[in-house]
Amino acid sequence: MDKKDILSMDKEELKSFVKDMGEASYRSGQIFRALHGRMAESFSDMTDLSLKLREKLSSQAVIKGVRLIKKYRSSIDRTIKYLFEIENGYIIESVLMEYEYGYSVCISTQAGCRMGCSFCASTIGGLERNLTAGEMLSEIYAIEREEGIRVGRAVLMGCGEPLDNFDNVIRFIELISDPEGNNIGKRHITLSTCGLTEGIERLEKLKLPITLAVSLHAPNDRIRKTIMPVAYRYGYDDVIKAAAHYADATKRRVTFEYALIDGINDRSRDAEELAHRLKGIMAHVNLIPVNSVKEKDYRRSSDKKIREFSRILSENNIENTIRRKLGSDINAACGQLRKSYSEKKGAL
Ligand code: SAH
C-alpha cells in the first residue's frame, strides 16, 4: 500500500484519515498542529501522541518534505538562498529575505517551468514536475526550522508558474494561512503569474485576499511576443482586463512586474505606451532591472534608463517602484542557482 502524503492533506482529509484509522477525531487537530504549527519532520517528534498511534501513522503515512542540500548567504544583504531536493531527485530553489517588517520567503511551485520566457533560467529545461502542496509548505517549514524564525510573508515567485499547478497552489495557500498552522495571513501572500487569464479568473472566483502580481514585461503584444511565448496564447488586452477585473472584484491592487531589458522594452515610448495601457487600473508597477542569465544575451537597462522609465510612469500617474535587488551576488533570481548546481553535479 502506498503511504499517504499527510502534509498535503487539508483538514477535512486529515479528519477522515484519522477516523479511518479508528482514532478519536480530536487526534486530527493534534496531528495538524504538530505538522503545520510545530513543523514536525517525523511522527516520532509528535510526543503528545501515544507511541502506538505514532507507529500506526508511520506505517500508513509519510511526511513528504523537501531536503536541504545547499545554502548560499549573500554577503551584501541578509538574503539566503536554498537549494532543496524533492522526490525523484529534482532540485528547486527558495529565497529568504529580511525586511523591516519581518521575513519573507519566495517559494517554487514547480520543478522547472514550461512557459518558456526567454530571459528566465527556470524554464530552460522545461517542466520537470508540479510540486505538491506539502512540498511547497515544506520549503517554508524547512527554512523556519533551519533559521529558528517565523516567516510572515510568502511570495510565489520562485521556479514555476503557480497557475499551471492551480489546485496544489490553492491547497498550499489554504494550509499555510490556517491559524492552527503556520498562520501566514492570506493578505501577506503574493502569487505571481505570467498571465494565464483563465487561471486569473478561477482565482478571482475563490475570493482569496491574496495579492496578484502579473509579469507583463512589455507595453504591447508585439514586444511581449518576442520575450514571452505565452503572449501568443493570451492577448495583451485580455491579460490586462483579467488583472483589472481581479483588482475590482477583490479590491486589492494588482502588481505588474516589468523587467527592464536593454534595447528590448526600455525606451521612453515603451514607458508612455505602458502608462497609456494601464490608465485607470488599480495597479502598481514593479520595475526590475533584468538579471542577466548565462545562456541568454540580455543585459539590464542602465540606471539612467530605469529612472527615466519610472519618471514617465509617475508623470502619467502610474504608481511604480524600482525593485531593490536583494541577493544579487548569490544569483537570487529565478532558476539560476539550481541550474548551475545541476550542471556542476553533472560534470563531476
Ligand atoms: N511564473 C511566474 C512566477 C515565477 S517568475 C511569473 O511569470 O510571474 C517570478 C518573476 O521573476 C517573474 O516576474 C519573472 O518574469 C521574473 N524573472 C524571471 N527571470 C528573470 C530575470 N532573468 N531577471 C529579472 N526577472 C526575472
mmCIF file of N, CA, C and O and ligand atoms in Angstrom, residues 113 115 117 119-121 156-162 192-195 213-215 217 228 257 259 288-293 323 333-334 336, ligand 1:
data_model
loop_
_atom_site.group_PDB
_atom_site.id
_atom_site.type_symbol
_atom_site.label_atom_id
_atom_site.label_comp_id
_atom_site.label_asym_id
_atom_site.label_seq_id
_atom_site.Cartn_x
_atom_site.Cartn_y
_atom_site.Cartn_z
ATOM 1 N N CYS A 113 9.790 24.724 -15.538
ATOM 2 C CA CYS A 113 8.630 25.525 -15.940
ATOM 3 C C CYS A 113 8.444 25.339 -17.436
ATOM 4 O O CYS A 113 9.410 25.139 -18.159
ATOM 5 N N MET A 115 6.727 27.615 -19.403
ATOM 6 C CA MET A 115 6.225 28.843 -20.012
ATOM 7 C C MET A 115 7.187 29.440 -21.042
ATOM 8 O O MET A 115 6.795 30.212 -21.899
ATOM 9 N N CYS A 117 9.648 31.780 -21.028
ATOM 10 C CA CYS A 117 10.072 33.185 -21.112
ATOM 11 C C CYS A 117 11.562 33.223 -21.451
ATOM 12 O O CYS A 117 12.365 32.501 -20.844
ATOM 13 N N PHE A 119 14.017 35.258 -21.019
ATOM 14 C CA PHE A 119 15.035 35.845 -20.121
ATOM 15 C C PHE A 119 15.166 35.038 -18.827
ATOM 16 O O PHE A 119 15.928 35.394 -17.933
ATOM 17 N N CYS A 120 14.407 33.939 -18.698
ATOM 18 C CA CYS A 120 14.300 33.262 -17.399
ATOM 19 C C CYS A 120 15.040 31.922 -17.410
ATOM 20 O O CYS A 120 14.879 31.119 -18.334
ATOM 21 N N ALA A 121 15.824 31.682 -16.377
ATOM 22 C CA ALA A 121 16.637 30.461 -16.316
ATOM 23 C C ALA A 121 15.816 29.227 -15.908
ATOM 24 O O ALA A 121 16.173 28.103 -16.253
ATOM 25 N N LEU A 156 4.919 33.640 -4.215
ATOM 26 C CA LEU A 156 5.017 32.510 -5.140
ATOM 27 C C LEU A 156 5.665 33.030 -6.414
ATOM 28 O O LEU A 156 4.987 33.354 -7.388
ATOM 29 N N MET A 157 6.971 33.165 -6.348
ATOM 30 C CA MET A 157 7.734 33.794 -7.431
ATOM 31 C C MET A 157 9.028 33.055 -7.713
ATOM 32 O O MET A 157 9.919 33.596 -8.358
ATOM 33 N N GLY A 158 9.145 31.832 -7.191
ATOM 34 C CA GLY A 158 10.349 31.045 -7.474
ATOM 35 C C GLY A 158 10.176 30.313 -8.797
ATOM 36 O O GLY A 158 9.465 30.798 -9.688
ATOM 37 N N CYS A 159 10.792 29.138 -8.920
ATOM 38 C CA CYS A 159 10.655 28.385 -10.169
ATOM 39 C C CYS A 159 9.199 27.984 -10.380
ATOM 40 O O CYS A 159 8.521 27.578 -9.432
ATOM 41 N N GLY A 160 8.759 28.055 -11.620
ATOM 42 C CA GLY A 160 7.441 27.535 -11.966
ATOM 43 C C GLY A 160 6.379 28.597 -12.159
ATOM 44 O O GLY A 160 6.558 29.744 -11.779
ATOM 45 N N GLU A 161 5.275 28.162 -12.750
ATOM 46 C CA GLU A 161 4.122 29.043 -12.966
ATOM 47 C C GLU A 161 2.996 28.551 -12.043
ATOM 48 O O GLU A 161 2.414 27.494 -12.279
ATOM 49 N N PRO A 162 2.697 29.317 -10.986
ATOM 50 C CA PRO A 162 1.726 28.842 -9.991
ATOM 51 C C PRO A 162 0.356 28.488 -10.580
ATOM 52 O O PRO A 162 -0.265 27.509 -10.159
ATOM 53 N N SER A 192 2.474 35.264 -8.230
ATOM 54 C CA SER A 192 2.917 35.909 -9.468
ATOM 55 C C SER A 192 2.682 34.983 -10.654
ATOM 56 O O SER A 192 3.043 33.808 -10.627
ATOM 57 N N THR A 193 2.069 35.518 -11.705
ATOM 58 C CA THR A 193 1.775 34.705 -12.884
ATOM 59 C C THR A 193 2.244 35.410 -14.148
ATOM 60 O O THR A 193 2.277 36.642 -14.201
ATOM 61 N N CYS A 194 2.553 34.615 -15.175
ATOM 62 C CA CYS A 194 2.928 35.223 -16.452
ATOM 63 C C CYS A 194 1.681 35.618 -17.237
ATOM 64 O O CYS A 194 1.786 36.096 -18.359
ATOM 65 N N GLY A 195 0.499 35.403 -16.636
ATOM 66 C CA GLY A 195 -0.725 35.916 -17.251
ATOM 67 C C GLY A 195 -1.601 34.875 -17.903
ATOM 68 O O GLY A 195 -2.071 35.061 -19.026
ATOM 69 N N ALA A 213 0.218 39.297 -8.715
ATOM 70 C CA ALA A 213 1.234 40.002 -9.494
ATOM 71 C C ALA A 213 1.232 39.401 -10.894
ATOM 72 O O ALA A 213 1.119 38.190 -11.054
ATOM 73 N N VAL A 214 1.282 40.248 -11.899
ATOM 74 C CA VAL A 214 1.278 39.771 -13.280
ATOM 75 C C VAL A 214 2.571 40.203 -13.958
ATOM 76 O O VAL A 214 2.924 41.380 -13.957
ATOM 77 N N SER A 215 3.285 39.225 -14.508
ATOM 78 C CA SER A 215 4.544 39.533 -15.194
ATOM 79 C C SER A 215 4.215 40.013 -16.588
ATOM 80 O O SER A 215 3.842 39.228 -17.454
ATOM 81 N N HIS A 217 6.103 42.793 -18.490
ATOM 82 C CA HIS A 217 7.405 42.937 -19.159
ATOM 83 C C HIS A 217 7.379 43.575 -20.541
ATOM 84 O O HIS A 217 8.382 43.518 -21.265
ATOM 85 N N MET A 228 8.081 36.514 -24.413
ATOM 86 C CA MET A 228 7.211 35.610 -23.649
ATOM 87 C C MET A 228 6.291 34.836 -24.605
ATOM 88 O O MET A 228 5.270 35.369 -25.052
ATOM 89 N N GLU A 257 4.639 43.304 -12.980
ATOM 90 C CA GLU A 257 6.100 43.240 -12.966
ATOM 91 C C GLU A 257 6.629 43.557 -14.359
ATOM 92 O O GLU A 257 6.066 43.115 -15.359
ATOM 93 N N ALA A 259 10.364 43.654 -16.127
ATOM 94 C CA ALA A 259 11.832 43.511 -16.104
ATOM 95 C C ALA A 259 12.410 44.328 -17.247
ATOM 96 O O ALA A 259 12.055 44.122 -18.413
ATOM 97 N N ILE A 288 11.957 46.058 -12.569
ATOM 98 C CA ILE A 288 13.035 45.167 -12.127
ATOM 99 C C ILE A 288 14.152 45.197 -13.168
ATOM 100 O O ILE A 288 13.914 44.854 -14.321
ATOM 101 N N PRO A 289 15.353 45.615 -12.788
ATOM 102 C CA PRO A 289 16.451 45.501 -13.744
ATOM 103 C C PRO A 289 16.670 44.023 -14.034
ATOM 104 O O PRO A 289 16.815 43.237 -13.099
ATOM 105 N N VAL A 290 16.605 43.614 -15.301
ATOM 106 C CA VAL A 290 16.676 42.174 -15.601
ATOM 107 C C VAL A 290 18.013 41.611 -15.105
ATOM 108 O O VAL A 290 19.041 42.286 -15.157
ATOM 109 N N ASN A 291 17.967 40.419 -14.573
ATOM 110 C CA ASN A 291 19.193 39.722 -14.184
ATOM 111 C C ASN A 291 19.720 39.008 -15.402
ATOM 112 O O ASN A 291 18.983 38.263 -16.035
ATOM 113 N N SER A 292 20.972 39.206 -15.697
ATOM 114 C CA SER A 292 21.459 38.516 -16.896
ATOM 115 C C SER A 292 21.590 37.027 -16.584
ATOM 116 O O SER A 292 21.921 36.633 -15.467
ATOM 117 N N VAL A 293 21.275 36.220 -17.560
ATOM 118 C CA VAL A 293 21.320 34.766 -17.426
ATOM 119 C C VAL A 293 22.395 34.294 -18.398
ATOM 120 O O VAL A 293 22.436 34.750 -19.538
ATOM 121 N N ARG A 323 12.544 47.966 -8.113
ATOM 122 C CA ARG A 323 12.777 46.936 -7.091
ATOM 123 C C ARG A 323 14.236 46.925 -6.648
ATOM 124 O O ARG A 323 15.146 46.907 -7.453
ATOM 125 N N ALA A 333 18.005 35.449 -8.455
ATOM 126 C CA ALA A 333 16.907 35.422 -9.434
ATOM 127 C C ALA A 333 16.599 33.992 -9.831
ATOM 128 O O ALA A 333 17.459 33.116 -9.778
ATOM 129 N N CYS A 334 15.333 33.848 -10.239
ATOM 130 C CA CYS A 334 14.794 32.547 -10.624
ATOM 131 C C CYS A 334 15.694 31.562 -11.332
ATOM 132 O O CYS A 334 16.168 31.829 -12.424
ATOM 133 N N GLN A 336 18.515 30.338 -11.523
ATOM 134 C CA GLN A 336 19.906 30.383 -11.975
ATOM 135 C C GLN A 336 20.810 29.459 -11.166
ATOM 136 O O GLN A 336 21.699 28.809 -11.688
HETATM 137 N N1 SAH B 1 5.828 32.146 -13.498
HETATM 138 C C1 SAH B 1 5.517 33.236 -12.620
HETATM 139 C C2 SAH B 1 6.299 33.251 -11.327
HETATM 140 C C3 SAH B 1 7.754 32.901 -11.358
HETATM 141 S S1 SAH B 1 8.843 34.046 -12.117
HETATM 142 C C4 SAH B 1 5.622 34.555 -13.352
HETATM 143 O O1 SAH B 1 5.973 34.554 -14.534
HETATM 144 O O2 SAH B 1 5.306 35.585 -12.791
HETATM 145 C C5 SAH B 1 8.923 35.390 -10.986
HETATM 146 C C6 SAH B 1 9.296 36.716 -11.639
HETATM 147 O O3 SAH B 1 10.700 36.746 -11.987
HETATM 148 C C7 SAH B 1 8.535 36.990 -12.921
HETATM 149 O O4 SAH B 1 8.131 38.328 -12.966
HETATM 150 C C8 SAH B 1 9.589 36.698 -13.963
HETATM 151 O O5 SAH B 1 9.257 37.281 -15.182
HETATM 152 C C9 SAH B 1 10.816 37.261 -13.302
HETATM 153 N N2 SAH B 1 12.084 36.862 -13.892
HETATM 154 C C10 SAH B 1 12.437 35.689 -14.434
HETATM 155 N N3 SAH B 1 13.698 35.712 -14.902
HETATM 156 C C11 SAH B 1 14.163 36.944 -14.630
HETATM 157 C C12 SAH B 1 15.403 37.595 -14.884
HETATM 158 N N4 SAH B 1 16.408 36.985 -15.520
HETATM 159 N N5 SAH B 1 15.517 38.884 -14.466
HETATM 160 C C13 SAH B 1 14.506 39.515 -13.838
HETATM 161 N N6 SAH B 1 13.321 38.959 -13.579
HETATM 162 C C14 SAH B 1 13.148 37.684 -13.991
#
